[in-house]
Amino acid sequence: MELHKAQHYISGQWVGEAAGGVYESLNPADGTIVGTASAGSSGLAGQAIMAARKAFETSGWASNPRLRAWALLEFANRLEVRKEEVANLLSFENGKVIDQARHEVAAGFGEARYYAGLARNVFGRTFESGTDKMSLLTREAAGVVAVIVPWNAPVTLLVRSVAPALAAGCTVVVKPAPQTPLVNALVMKCFDEIGALPPGVVNSVNERGVEVGKELSTHPEVDVVSFTGSSATGKAIMANASATVKRLSLELGGKSPAIVFEDADLEKAVSAIRRSSIALNGQMCTSVSRVLVQRYVVDELADRLKSAYESVVVGNPLSANVELGPLIDRANQRRILRLIDRAADEADLILRGAAPGGVLERGAFVTPSMFRTDDVSSPLIQDELFGPIVSLESFDDEREALERANATRYGLAASVYTHDLNRAMRLGRRLKFGTVWLNGHNRLMAEAETGGYRESGIGRLHGVEALNDFLETKHIFYDAEF
């Protein structure tokens, strides 16, 4: 395979300067080199920020919704043309199985088209505030947005922030994850091919350390930081942003429970839980990581789920029948294996995952694990594990199910499985999570807002409300008697 190269993209130009040198991007399935990336610096980040500021202040981008809609549609079309190329590179660079990679790219250009429609529908309001007096409430672009993208879904999660920011009239500086700079550069090419896009509206600076991210979260010319990633990193960004009182759009960690009642269709529940817990190889913030089961059926569901996990096909993510690819790197493989050892010491290990041998030995693979515990205070329950490992917990009644599900500092997503619609709706309202699915999991779409309660984030992305993270409201008062 031809090696890819990822340069920085600043003010409509590809910048090859590698202030921090050049680093390799590795295929987690076999450790081979996929390509190289130029490492950025705070200086390059500053250049990108000032390019974005210039475009925002002087290009007319912020006041031209028709141009913004057209540019987003053009981007979507160009990404769709490259969909197979992007999906294959995504599988090579972060280990996502090819069907999921294709779905991610399709979600990306679908999301861009959704916000192209909203770009021409940013409305304010007016009212008479007195005799011959008028108040106008306008919605205006917030300014320069720093978009810090994670490695687990580097196409969808980039577009999920960039598209509403551009639709609102903002300009952006993107920082891709160090593990996925090549996919990011390919997406940036789709923006670069839009001839009418003013230089500086979209910029991107690679990084392999923390220098660029710190610059983006502290620079006085950045107005909004949009970050998807761990709660720990989100807290660091909040601290950095506090000095200049930046606005924040944060989707952070999750510890998603699937709550299964005795009247649920167990076959369908197991299928949904299996699929949702191994999505993105278990490295998804909304993945099922806790399975709460009513005590009357816990043993049956444990047996069914164990068999379901044992049937998961692990292997080369580009193979059509593979369901679980490698973790993002060897370091995370070792981390998950240590967590499995801990689960064996502290809980009842129902299914022990392992690093496969043979042809998969060179990759960062770990097979699925499941352990059983009723100790809700355990770090295995409280911490986001971010891999193909789930806990099985039992409960007696609806009250206990609710207490257990809410007993973490996270509140991103949850699901409930029952044929009792009244119970499903009661739990849906009382669960402290930004998204609650009933008889399903991970049903994500551009039209429906996502975001978290508590330590799972601030603000909402997807949907109409995503624009709010990138808009300011201004009151203009007019006195006709003056």
Short mmCIF file of C-alpha atoms in Angstrom, two decimals:
data_model
loop_
_atom_site.label_atom_id
_atom_site.label_comp_id
_atom_site.label_asym_id
_atom_site.label_seq_id
_atom_site.Cartn_x
_atom_site.Cartn_y
_atom_site.Cartn_z
CA MET A 1 0.00 0.00 0.00
CA GLU A 2 1.25 3.47 -0.88
CA LEU A 3 2.17 5.46 2.22
CA HIS A 4 -0.05 8.45 2.95
CA LYS A 5 1.16 11.86 4.14
CA ALA A 6 -0.71 14.29 6.35
CA GLN A 7 0.27 17.94 6.23
CA HIS A 8 -1.27 20.89 8.02
CA TYR A 9 -3.96 22.89 6.22
CA ILE A 10 -3.85 26.64 6.90
CA SER A 11 -5.60 29.45 5.00
CA GLY A 12 -6.29 27.27 1.96
CA GLN A 13 -2.71 26.00 1.70
CA TRP A 14 -1.07 22.69 2.57
CA VAL A 15 1.79 23.37 4.97
CA GLY A 16 4.53 20.77 5.14
CA GLU A 17 6.47 22.40 7.95
CA ALA A 18 6.98 19.83 10.69
CA ALA A 19 7.86 22.02 13.65
CA GLY A 20 7.80 18.96 15.88
CA GLY A 21 9.24 16.60 13.28
CA VAL A 22 7.46 13.86 11.37
CA TYR A 23 5.78 10.89 13.02
CA GLU A 24 4.41 7.60 11.75
CA SER A 25 0.82 6.47 11.83
CA LEU A 26 0.55 2.73 12.43
CA ASN A 27 -2.05 0.14 11.49
CA PRO A 28 -3.22 -1.34 14.82
CA ALA A 29 -4.12 -4.63 13.12
CA ASP A 30 -0.53 -5.53 12.30
CA GLY A 31 1.76 -2.67 13.37
CA THR A 32 2.71 -1.69 9.82
CA ILE A 33 3.22 1.93 8.80
CA VAL A 34 0.18 3.49 7.08
CA GLY A 35 1.83 6.86 6.51
CA THR A 36 3.51 9.87 8.08
CA ALA A 37 2.25 13.14 9.50
CA SER A 38 3.86 16.50 10.04
CA ALA A 39 3.77 17.33 13.73
CA GLY A 40 2.51 20.76 14.67
CA SER A 41 3.50 23.39 17.21
CA SER A 42 1.94 26.24 19.14
CA GLY A 43 3.29 28.60 16.49
CA LEU A 44 1.52 26.77 13.67
CA ALA A 45 -1.63 26.60 15.75
CA GLY A 46 -1.41 30.36 16.24
CA GLN A 47 -1.08 30.87 12.48
CA ALA A 48 -4.16 28.75 11.86
CA ILE A 49 -6.12 30.62 14.52
CA MET A 50 -5.24 34.00 13.02
CA ALA A 51 -6.15 32.73 9.53
CA ALA A 52 -9.53 31.71 10.89
CA ARG A 53 -9.93 35.10 12.60
CA LYS A 54 -9.10 36.95 9.38
CA ALA A 55 -11.60 34.86 7.41
CA PHE A 56 -14.28 35.45 10.02
CA GLU A 57 -13.77 39.23 10.16
CA THR A 58 -13.10 40.04 6.49
CA SER A 59 -14.45 37.36 4.11
CA GLY A 60 -18.19 37.84 4.50
CA TRP A 61 -18.57 34.16 5.36
CA ALA A 62 -20.42 34.88 8.59
CA SER A 63 -23.08 36.98 6.81
CA ASN A 64 -23.67 34.75 3.76
CA PRO A 65 -25.91 31.79 4.67
CA ARG A 66 -26.39 30.79 1.03
CA LEU A 67 -22.64 30.41 0.59
CA ARG A 68 -22.41 28.39 3.79
CA ALA A 69 -25.19 26.06 2.68
CA TRP A 70 -23.62 25.62 -0.75
CA ALA A 71 -20.15 24.94 0.72
CA LEU A 72 -21.50 22.27 3.09
CA LEU A 73 -23.34 20.58 0.23
CA GLU A 74 -20.19 20.66 -1.89
CA PHE A 75 -18.20 19.16 0.96
CA ALA A 76 -20.80 16.41 1.41
CA ASN A 77 -20.72 15.59 -2.31
CA ARG A 78 -16.93 15.40 -2.38
CA LEU A 79 -16.80 13.24 0.74
CA GLU A 80 -19.37 10.91 -0.81
CA VAL A 81 -17.26 10.59 -3.95
CA ARG A 82 -14.29 9.58 -1.78
CA LYS A 83 -16.33 7.36 0.54
CA GLU A 84 -14.56 4.08 -0.23
CA GLU A 85 -11.12 5.69 -0.10
CA VAL A 86 -11.87 7.32 3.26
CA ALA A 87 -13.49 4.19 4.73
CA ASN A 88 -10.55 2.00 3.76
CA LEU A 89 -8.02 4.44 5.18
CA LEU A 90 -10.12 4.66 8.36
CA SER A 91 -9.96 0.87 8.75
CA PHE A 92 -6.21 0.89 8.18
CA GLU A 93 -5.51 3.75 10.59
CA ASN A 94 -7.79 3.06 13.57
CA GLY A 95 -8.80 -0.59 13.13
CA LYS A 96 -12.53 -0.06 12.62
CA VAL A 97 -14.22 -2.90 10.77
CA ILE A 98 -15.00 -1.90 7.20
CA ASP A 99 -18.79 -1.97 7.42
CA GLN A 100 -18.69 0.38 10.41
CA ALA A 101 -16.13 2.58 8.63
CA ARG A 102 -18.45 2.89 5.62
CA HIS A 103 -21.34 3.72 7.92
CA GLU A 104 -19.25 6.41 9.63
CA VAL A 105 -18.32 8.10 6.35
CA ALA A 106 -21.95 8.00 5.19
CA ALA A 107 -23.01 9.56 8.49
CA GLY A 108 -20.43 12.28 7.87
CA PHE A 109 -21.71 13.42 4.50
CA GLY A 110 -25.31 12.95 5.68
CA GLU A 111 -24.63 15.24 8.62
CA ALA A 112 -23.06 17.89 6.38
CA ARG A 113 -26.19 17.90 4.20
CA TYR A 114 -28.42 18.25 7.25
CA TYR A 115 -26.56 21.38 8.42
CA ALA A 116 -26.47 22.77 4.89
CA GLY A 117 -30.25 22.98 5.22
CA LEU A 118 -30.07 24.61 8.63
CA ALA A 119 -27.51 27.19 7.47
CA ARG A 120 -30.31 29.15 5.78
CA ASN A 121 -32.63 28.87 8.77
CA VAL A 122 -30.82 30.78 11.52
CA PHE A 123 -33.62 33.07 12.68
CA GLY A 124 -33.90 35.73 15.36
CA ARG A 125 -37.06 37.47 16.57
CA THR A 126 -38.52 40.94 17.04
CA PHE A 127 -41.08 42.50 19.37
CA GLU A 128 -42.44 45.93 20.27
CA SER A 129 -40.90 46.85 23.60
CA GLY A 130 -42.79 50.14 23.92
CA THR A 131 -44.53 52.85 21.88
CA ASP A 132 -42.43 53.41 18.76
CA LYS A 133 -39.78 51.15 20.20
CA MET A 134 -38.58 47.90 18.69
CA SER A 135 -36.35 45.14 20.04
CA LEU A 136 -34.53 42.86 17.61
CA LEU A 137 -32.95 39.63 18.85
CA THR A 138 -30.38 38.41 16.35
CA ARG A 139 -28.46 35.13 16.24
CA GLU A 140 -24.87 35.67 15.20
CA ALA A 141 -21.85 33.43 14.70
CA ALA A 142 -19.73 33.14 17.84
CA GLY A 143 -16.42 33.51 15.98
CA VAL A 144 -13.42 31.17 15.75
CA VAL A 145 -14.02 27.59 16.83
CA ALA A 146 -11.33 25.09 17.83
CA VAL A 147 -12.49 21.54 17.06
CA ILE A 148 -10.49 18.84 18.87
CA VAL A 149 -11.31 15.45 17.34
CA PRO A 150 -10.85 11.97 18.92
CA TRP A 151 -9.42 8.94 17.15
CA ASN A 152 -12.34 6.54 17.55
CA ALA A 153 -14.65 8.19 14.97
CA PRO A 154 -12.43 10.78 13.26
CA VAL A 155 -14.81 11.44 10.35
CA THR A 156 -18.22 11.56 12.00
CA LEU A 157 -17.05 13.40 15.10
CA LEU A 158 -15.15 15.95 13.03
CA VAL A 159 -18.18 16.70 10.85
CA ARG A 160 -20.50 16.66 13.87
CA SER A 161 -18.74 19.77 15.22
CA VAL A 162 -17.46 21.43 12.04
CA ALA A 163 -20.76 21.30 10.13
CA PRO A 164 -22.92 23.16 12.69
CA ALA A 165 -20.07 25.59 13.36
CA LEU A 166 -19.83 26.42 9.65
CA ALA A 167 -23.62 26.52 9.29
CA ALA A 168 -23.72 29.09 12.10
CA GLY A 169 -21.14 31.24 10.28
CA CYS A 170 -18.07 30.43 12.37
CA THR A 171 -14.60 29.61 11.08
CA VAL A 172 -12.73 26.59 12.43
CA VAL A 173 -9.34 25.19 13.36
CA VAL A 174 -9.29 21.41 13.59
CA LYS A 175 -6.85 19.36 15.65
CA PRO A 176 -7.04 15.68 14.71
CA ALA A 177 -6.06 12.95 17.15
CA PRO A 178 -2.39 11.90 16.89
CA GLN A 179 -3.53 8.37 15.95
CA THR A 180 -5.63 9.42 12.93
CA PRO A 181 -3.99 12.34 11.08
CA LEU A 182 -4.16 10.61 7.68
CA VAL A 183 -7.94 10.20 7.65
CA ASN A 184 -8.27 13.80 8.80
CA ALA A 185 -6.06 15.03 5.95
CA LEU A 186 -8.21 13.15 3.42
CA VAL A 187 -11.33 14.85 4.81
CA MET A 188 -9.54 18.21 4.64
CA LYS A 189 -8.93 17.57 0.93
CA CYS A 190 -12.70 17.59 0.46
CA PHE A 191 -12.78 21.12 1.88
CA ASP A 192 -9.74 22.15 -0.16
CA GLU A 193 -11.53 21.16 -3.38
CA ILE A 194 -14.32 23.72 -2.76
CA GLY A 195 -13.12 26.63 -4.88
CA ALA A 196 -15.51 29.21 -3.44
CA LEU A 197 -14.65 28.45 0.18
CA PRO A 198 -12.80 31.53 1.52
CA PRO A 199 -9.23 30.73 2.66
CA GLY A 200 -9.03 30.39 6.41
CA VAL A 201 -12.62 29.27 6.97
CA VAL A 202 -11.38 25.71 7.58
CA ASN A 203 -7.91 24.99 8.95
CA SER A 204 -6.21 21.96 10.46
CA VAL A 205 -3.02 21.43 12.48
CA ASN A 206 -1.68 17.98 13.38
CA GLU A 207 -0.23 17.13 16.76
CA ARG A 208 1.39 14.21 18.54
CA GLY A 209 1.69 15.77 21.99
CA VAL A 210 -0.28 18.46 23.86
CA GLU A 211 1.22 21.71 22.57
CA VAL A 212 -1.33 22.41 19.83
CA GLY A 213 -4.31 21.46 21.98
CA LYS A 214 -3.14 23.77 24.74
CA GLU A 215 -2.73 26.65 22.30
CA LEU A 216 -6.23 26.11 20.92
CA SER A 217 -7.77 26.09 24.39
CA THR A 218 -5.90 29.17 25.66
CA HIS A 219 -5.45 31.48 22.65
CA PRO A 220 -7.44 34.71 23.11
CA GLU A 221 -8.67 34.66 19.48
CA VAL A 222 -10.47 31.34 19.91
CA ASP A 223 -14.07 31.91 20.96
CA VAL A 224 -15.40 28.34 21.26
CA VAL A 225 -13.76 24.99 21.92
CA SER A 226 -15.63 21.90 20.70
CA PHE A 227 -14.11 18.72 22.08
CA THR A 228 -15.12 15.07 22.07
CA GLY A 229 -13.12 12.75 24.29
CA SER A 230 -12.44 11.69 27.84
CA SER A 231 -13.83 13.52 30.85
CA ALA A 232 -10.29 13.97 32.22
CA THR A 233 -9.15 15.79 29.08
CA GLY A 234 -12.39 17.76 29.00
CA LYS A 235 -11.67 19.05 32.50
CA ALA A 236 -8.16 20.10 31.44
CA ILE A 237 -9.63 21.99 28.47
CA MET A 238 -12.14 23.70 30.78
CA ALA A 239 -9.31 24.81 33.03
CA ASN A 240 -7.29 26.13 30.08
CA ALA A 241 -10.30 27.93 28.60
CA SER A 242 -11.28 29.61 31.85
CA ALA A 243 -8.63 32.32 31.60
CA THR A 244 -10.30 33.77 28.50
CA VAL A 245 -13.84 32.59 29.36
CA LYS A 246 -14.28 30.59 26.19
CA ARG A 247 -17.54 28.88 25.36
CA LEU A 248 -17.35 25.11 25.51
CA SER A 249 -19.07 22.33 23.61
CA LEU A 250 -18.01 19.07 25.26
CA GLU A 251 -19.08 15.48 24.75
CA LEU A 252 -17.11 13.48 27.25
CA GLY A 253 -16.96 10.00 28.75
CA GLY A 254 -19.76 7.55 29.25
CA LYS A 255 -20.68 4.43 31.19
CA SER A 256 -23.80 3.33 29.34
CA PRO A 257 -26.15 0.86 31.04
CA ALA A 258 -28.55 -1.47 29.24
CA ILE A 259 -31.43 -2.26 31.62
CA VAL A 260 -33.18 -5.56 30.87
CA PHE A 261 -36.48 -6.46 32.56
CA GLU A 262 -37.91 -9.96 32.86
CA ASP A 263 -40.62 -9.26 30.28
CA ALA A 264 -38.15 -8.20 27.60
CA ASP A 265 -37.56 -10.17 24.42
CA LEU A 266 -34.23 -11.63 25.58
CA GLU A 267 -33.15 -12.74 22.12
CA LYS A 268 -33.55 -9.24 20.70
CA ALA A 269 -32.05 -7.62 23.82
CA VAL A 270 -28.94 -9.82 23.62
CA SER A 271 -28.56 -9.04 19.92
CA ALA A 272 -28.76 -5.29 20.56
CA ILE A 273 -26.38 -5.43 23.53
CA ARG A 274 -23.87 -7.58 21.65
CA ARG A 275 -23.85 -5.22 18.67
CA SER A 276 -23.66 -2.06 20.76
CA SER A 277 -20.95 -3.24 23.15
CA ILE A 278 -18.51 -4.23 20.39
CA ALA A 279 -19.23 -1.21 18.14
CA LEU A 280 -15.97 0.52 17.21
CA ASN A 281 -14.27 -2.42 18.94
CA GLY A 282 -15.78 -1.34 22.25
CA GLN A 283 -14.14 2.09 22.00
CA MET A 284 -17.26 4.23 21.79
CA CYS A 285 -18.49 6.57 24.49
CA THR A 286 -22.10 5.43 24.06
CA SER A 287 -21.28 1.69 23.83
CA VAL A 288 -23.04 -0.62 26.27
CA SER A 289 -20.59 -1.18 29.11
CA ARG A 290 -23.01 -2.19 31.89
CA VAL A 291 -25.82 -4.74 31.58
CA LEU A 292 -28.38 -4.49 34.40
CA VAL A 293 -30.71 -7.51 34.44
CA GLN A 294 -33.78 -8.28 36.55
CA ARG A 295 -32.82 -11.06 38.92
CA TYR A 296 -35.42 -13.53 37.64
CA VAL A 297 -33.72 -13.73 34.24
CA VAL A 298 -30.11 -12.82 35.01
CA ASP A 299 -28.75 -16.36 34.71
CA GLU A 300 -30.53 -16.97 31.41
CA LEU A 301 -29.35 -13.69 29.96
CA ALA A 302 -25.79 -14.31 31.19
CA ASP A 303 -25.73 -17.62 29.32
CA ARG A 304 -27.19 -16.09 26.18
CA LEU A 305 -24.80 -13.14 26.24
CA LYS A 306 -21.76 -15.32 26.89
CA SER A 307 -22.63 -17.45 23.85
CA ALA A 308 -23.21 -14.31 21.81
CA TYR A 309 -19.78 -12.92 22.67
CA GLU A 310 -18.08 -16.25 22.02
CA SER A 311 -19.42 -16.13 18.47
CA VAL A 312 -17.92 -12.70 17.68
CA VAL A 313 -15.63 -12.91 14.65
CA VAL A 314 -12.31 -11.19 15.39
CA GLY A 315 -9.81 -10.40 12.68
CA ASN A 316 -8.63 -8.12 9.88
CA PRO A 317 -11.05 -5.16 9.94
CA LEU A 318 -11.07 -5.05 6.13
CA SER A 319 -12.50 -8.56 5.91
CA ALA A 320 -16.23 -8.57 5.21
CA ASN A 321 -17.26 -11.05 7.93
CA VAL A 322 -15.19 -9.57 10.76
CA GLU A 323 -17.14 -7.94 13.62
CA LEU A 324 -14.34 -6.92 16.00
CA GLY A 325 -11.05 -5.40 14.92
CA PRO A 326 -8.06 -4.28 16.98
CA LEU A 327 -7.98 -1.65 19.70
CA ILE A 328 -6.35 1.61 18.68
CA ASP A 329 -2.84 0.58 19.77
CA ARG A 330 -0.75 -1.83 21.81
CA ALA A 331 -0.81 0.44 24.87
CA ASN A 332 -4.59 0.18 25.04
CA GLN A 333 -4.42 -3.55 24.45
CA ARG A 334 -2.18 -3.90 27.50
CA ARG A 335 -4.49 -1.61 29.50
CA ILE A 336 -7.57 -3.71 28.71
CA LEU A 337 -5.74 -6.95 29.51
CA ARG A 338 -4.82 -5.49 32.92
CA LEU A 339 -8.48 -4.58 33.49
CA ILE A 340 -9.48 -8.16 32.66
CA ASP A 341 -6.98 -9.42 35.25
CA ARG A 342 -8.46 -7.01 37.77
CA ALA A 343 -11.99 -8.19 36.99
CA ALA A 344 -10.86 -11.78 37.57
CA ASP A 345 -9.59 -10.78 41.04
CA GLU A 346 -12.53 -8.58 42.08
CA ALA A 347 -15.60 -10.09 40.37
CA ASP A 348 -16.96 -13.25 38.80
CA LEU A 349 -15.36 -13.44 35.36
CA ILE A 350 -17.95 -15.09 33.12
CA LEU A 351 -15.97 -14.73 29.89
CA ARG A 352 -12.29 -13.89 29.85
CA GLY A 353 -11.04 -11.94 26.87
CA ALA A 354 -7.51 -12.39 25.62
CA ALA A 355 -5.03 -11.30 22.99
CA PRO A 356 -5.34 -13.83 20.16
CA GLY A 357 -2.34 -15.73 18.88
CA GLY A 358 -1.52 -16.83 15.35
CA VAL A 359 -1.91 -14.33 12.53
CA LEU A 360 -3.53 -11.80 14.90
CA GLU A 361 -0.64 -11.80 17.35
CA ARG A 362 1.01 -8.71 15.84
CA GLY A 363 -2.12 -6.58 16.27
CA ALA A 364 -3.76 -4.85 19.24
CA PHE A 365 -6.64 -7.36 19.40
CA VAL A 366 -8.56 -8.35 22.54
CA THR A 367 -11.58 -10.67 22.47
CA PRO A 368 -14.76 -9.74 24.41
CA SER A 369 -14.99 -10.09 28.19
CA MET A 370 -17.90 -10.16 30.63
CA PHE A 371 -17.82 -10.14 34.42
CA ARG A 372 -20.54 -10.20 37.07
CA THR A 373 -20.66 -8.04 40.17
CA ASP A 374 -23.24 -6.26 42.31
CA ASP A 375 -20.69 -3.85 43.82
CA VAL A 376 -21.74 -0.60 42.19
CA SER A 377 -18.88 1.23 43.94
CA SER A 378 -16.23 -0.84 42.14
CA PRO A 379 -13.92 1.14 39.82
CA LEU A 380 -14.78 -1.48 37.20
CA ILE A 381 -18.34 -0.11 37.32
CA GLN A 382 -17.52 3.53 37.93
CA ASP A 383 -14.72 4.04 35.40
CA GLU A 384 -15.00 4.18 31.62
CA LEU A 385 -13.09 1.11 30.41
CA PHE A 386 -13.25 1.83 26.65
CA GLY A 387 -12.88 -1.65 25.25
CA PRO A 388 -14.87 -4.85 24.57
CA ILE A 389 -15.57 -5.55 28.23
CA VAL A 390 -18.95 -5.36 30.00
CA SER A 391 -20.26 -5.87 33.51
CA LEU A 392 -23.37 -7.86 34.40
CA GLU A 393 -25.37 -6.61 37.41
CA SER A 394 -28.70 -7.78 38.84
CA PHE A 395 -31.64 -5.86 40.30
CA ASP A 396 -34.96 -6.78 41.89
CA ASP A 397 -37.34 -4.05 40.79
CA GLU A 398 -37.69 -0.82 38.84
CA ARG A 399 -36.58 1.34 41.78
CA GLU A 400 -33.32 -0.57 42.20
CA ALA A 401 -32.67 -0.59 38.45
CA LEU A 402 -33.00 3.20 38.39
CA GLU A 403 -30.76 3.69 41.43
CA ARG A 404 -28.06 1.44 40.01
CA ALA A 405 -28.13 2.94 36.54
CA ASN A 406 -27.84 6.50 37.90
CA ALA A 407 -25.10 5.62 40.41
CA THR A 408 -22.16 6.89 38.34
CA ARG A 409 -20.74 10.33 37.58
CA TYR A 410 -21.45 9.77 33.87
CA GLY A 411 -24.71 10.50 32.08
CA LEU A 412 -24.28 10.12 28.33
CA ALA A 413 -26.55 7.28 27.15
CA ALA A 414 -28.63 4.35 28.39
CA SER A 415 -31.14 1.84 27.06
CA VAL A 416 -34.17 0.02 28.51
CA TYR A 417 -35.59 -3.34 27.37
CA THR A 418 -39.20 -4.12 28.32
CA HIS A 419 -42.63 -4.65 26.77
CA ASP A 420 -44.20 -2.40 29.42
CA LEU A 421 -44.47 0.98 27.69
CA ASN A 422 -45.45 2.82 30.88
CA ARG A 423 -42.39 1.49 32.68
CA ALA A 424 -40.16 2.31 29.72
CA MET A 425 -41.38 5.90 29.68
CA ARG A 426 -41.05 6.30 33.45
CA LEU A 427 -37.45 5.16 33.30
CA GLY A 428 -36.79 7.24 30.22
CA ARG A 429 -37.75 10.37 32.13
CA ARG A 430 -35.92 9.47 35.36
CA LEU A 431 -32.65 8.15 33.99
CA LYS A 432 -30.02 10.91 34.20
CA PHE A 433 -28.64 10.46 30.71
CA GLY A 434 -28.69 12.69 27.66
CA THR A 435 -30.02 9.89 25.45
CA VAL A 436 -32.26 6.98 26.45
CA TRP A 437 -33.17 4.33 23.88
CA LEU A 438 -36.14 2.02 24.45
CA ASN A 439 -35.64 -1.54 23.15
CA GLY A 440 -32.52 -0.65 21.23
CA HIS A 441 -29.14 1.06 21.61
CA ASN A 442 -26.83 3.41 19.68
CA ARG A 443 -29.56 4.73 17.40
CA LEU A 444 -27.72 7.95 16.53
CA MET A 445 -28.83 10.39 13.83
CA ALA A 446 -28.08 13.91 12.64
CA GLU A 447 -31.59 15.11 13.51
CA ALA A 448 -31.52 14.13 17.20
CA GLU A 449 -29.40 16.01 19.73
CA THR A 450 -26.78 14.08 21.71
CA GLY A 451 -24.86 15.11 24.80
CA GLY A 452 -24.38 14.27 28.42
CA TYR A 453 -25.46 15.00 31.95
CA ARG A 454 -22.94 15.49 34.77
CA GLU A 455 -19.36 14.58 33.80
CA SER A 456 -20.41 13.46 30.33
CA GLY A 457 -20.36 16.95 28.92
CA ILE A 458 -21.73 20.41 28.23
CA GLY A 459 -23.97 21.41 25.34
CA ARG A 460 -25.52 19.34 22.56
CA LEU A 461 -24.36 18.25 19.13
CA HIS A 462 -26.51 16.86 16.31
CA GLY A 463 -29.94 18.33 15.73
CA VAL A 464 -31.08 21.93 15.60
CA GLU A 465 -29.72 22.68 19.08
CA ALA A 466 -26.14 22.03 17.95
CA LEU A 467 -26.20 25.47 16.36
CA ASN A 468 -26.64 26.97 19.83
CA ASP A 469 -23.10 25.96 20.78
CA PHE A 470 -21.78 28.20 17.99
CA LEU A 471 -24.19 31.15 18.06
CA GLU A 472 -24.46 34.31 20.14
CA THR A 473 -27.73 36.16 20.83
CA LYS A 474 -27.67 39.94 20.48
CA HIS A 475 -30.38 42.43 21.50
CA ILE A 476 -30.64 45.51 19.29
CA PHE A 477 -32.99 48.21 20.64
CA TYR A 478 -34.48 50.88 18.35
CA ASP A 479 -36.29 54.02 19.55
CA ALA A 480 -38.14 55.71 16.69
CA GLU A 481 -38.81 58.85 18.81
CA PHE A 482 -35.12 59.65 19.31
#
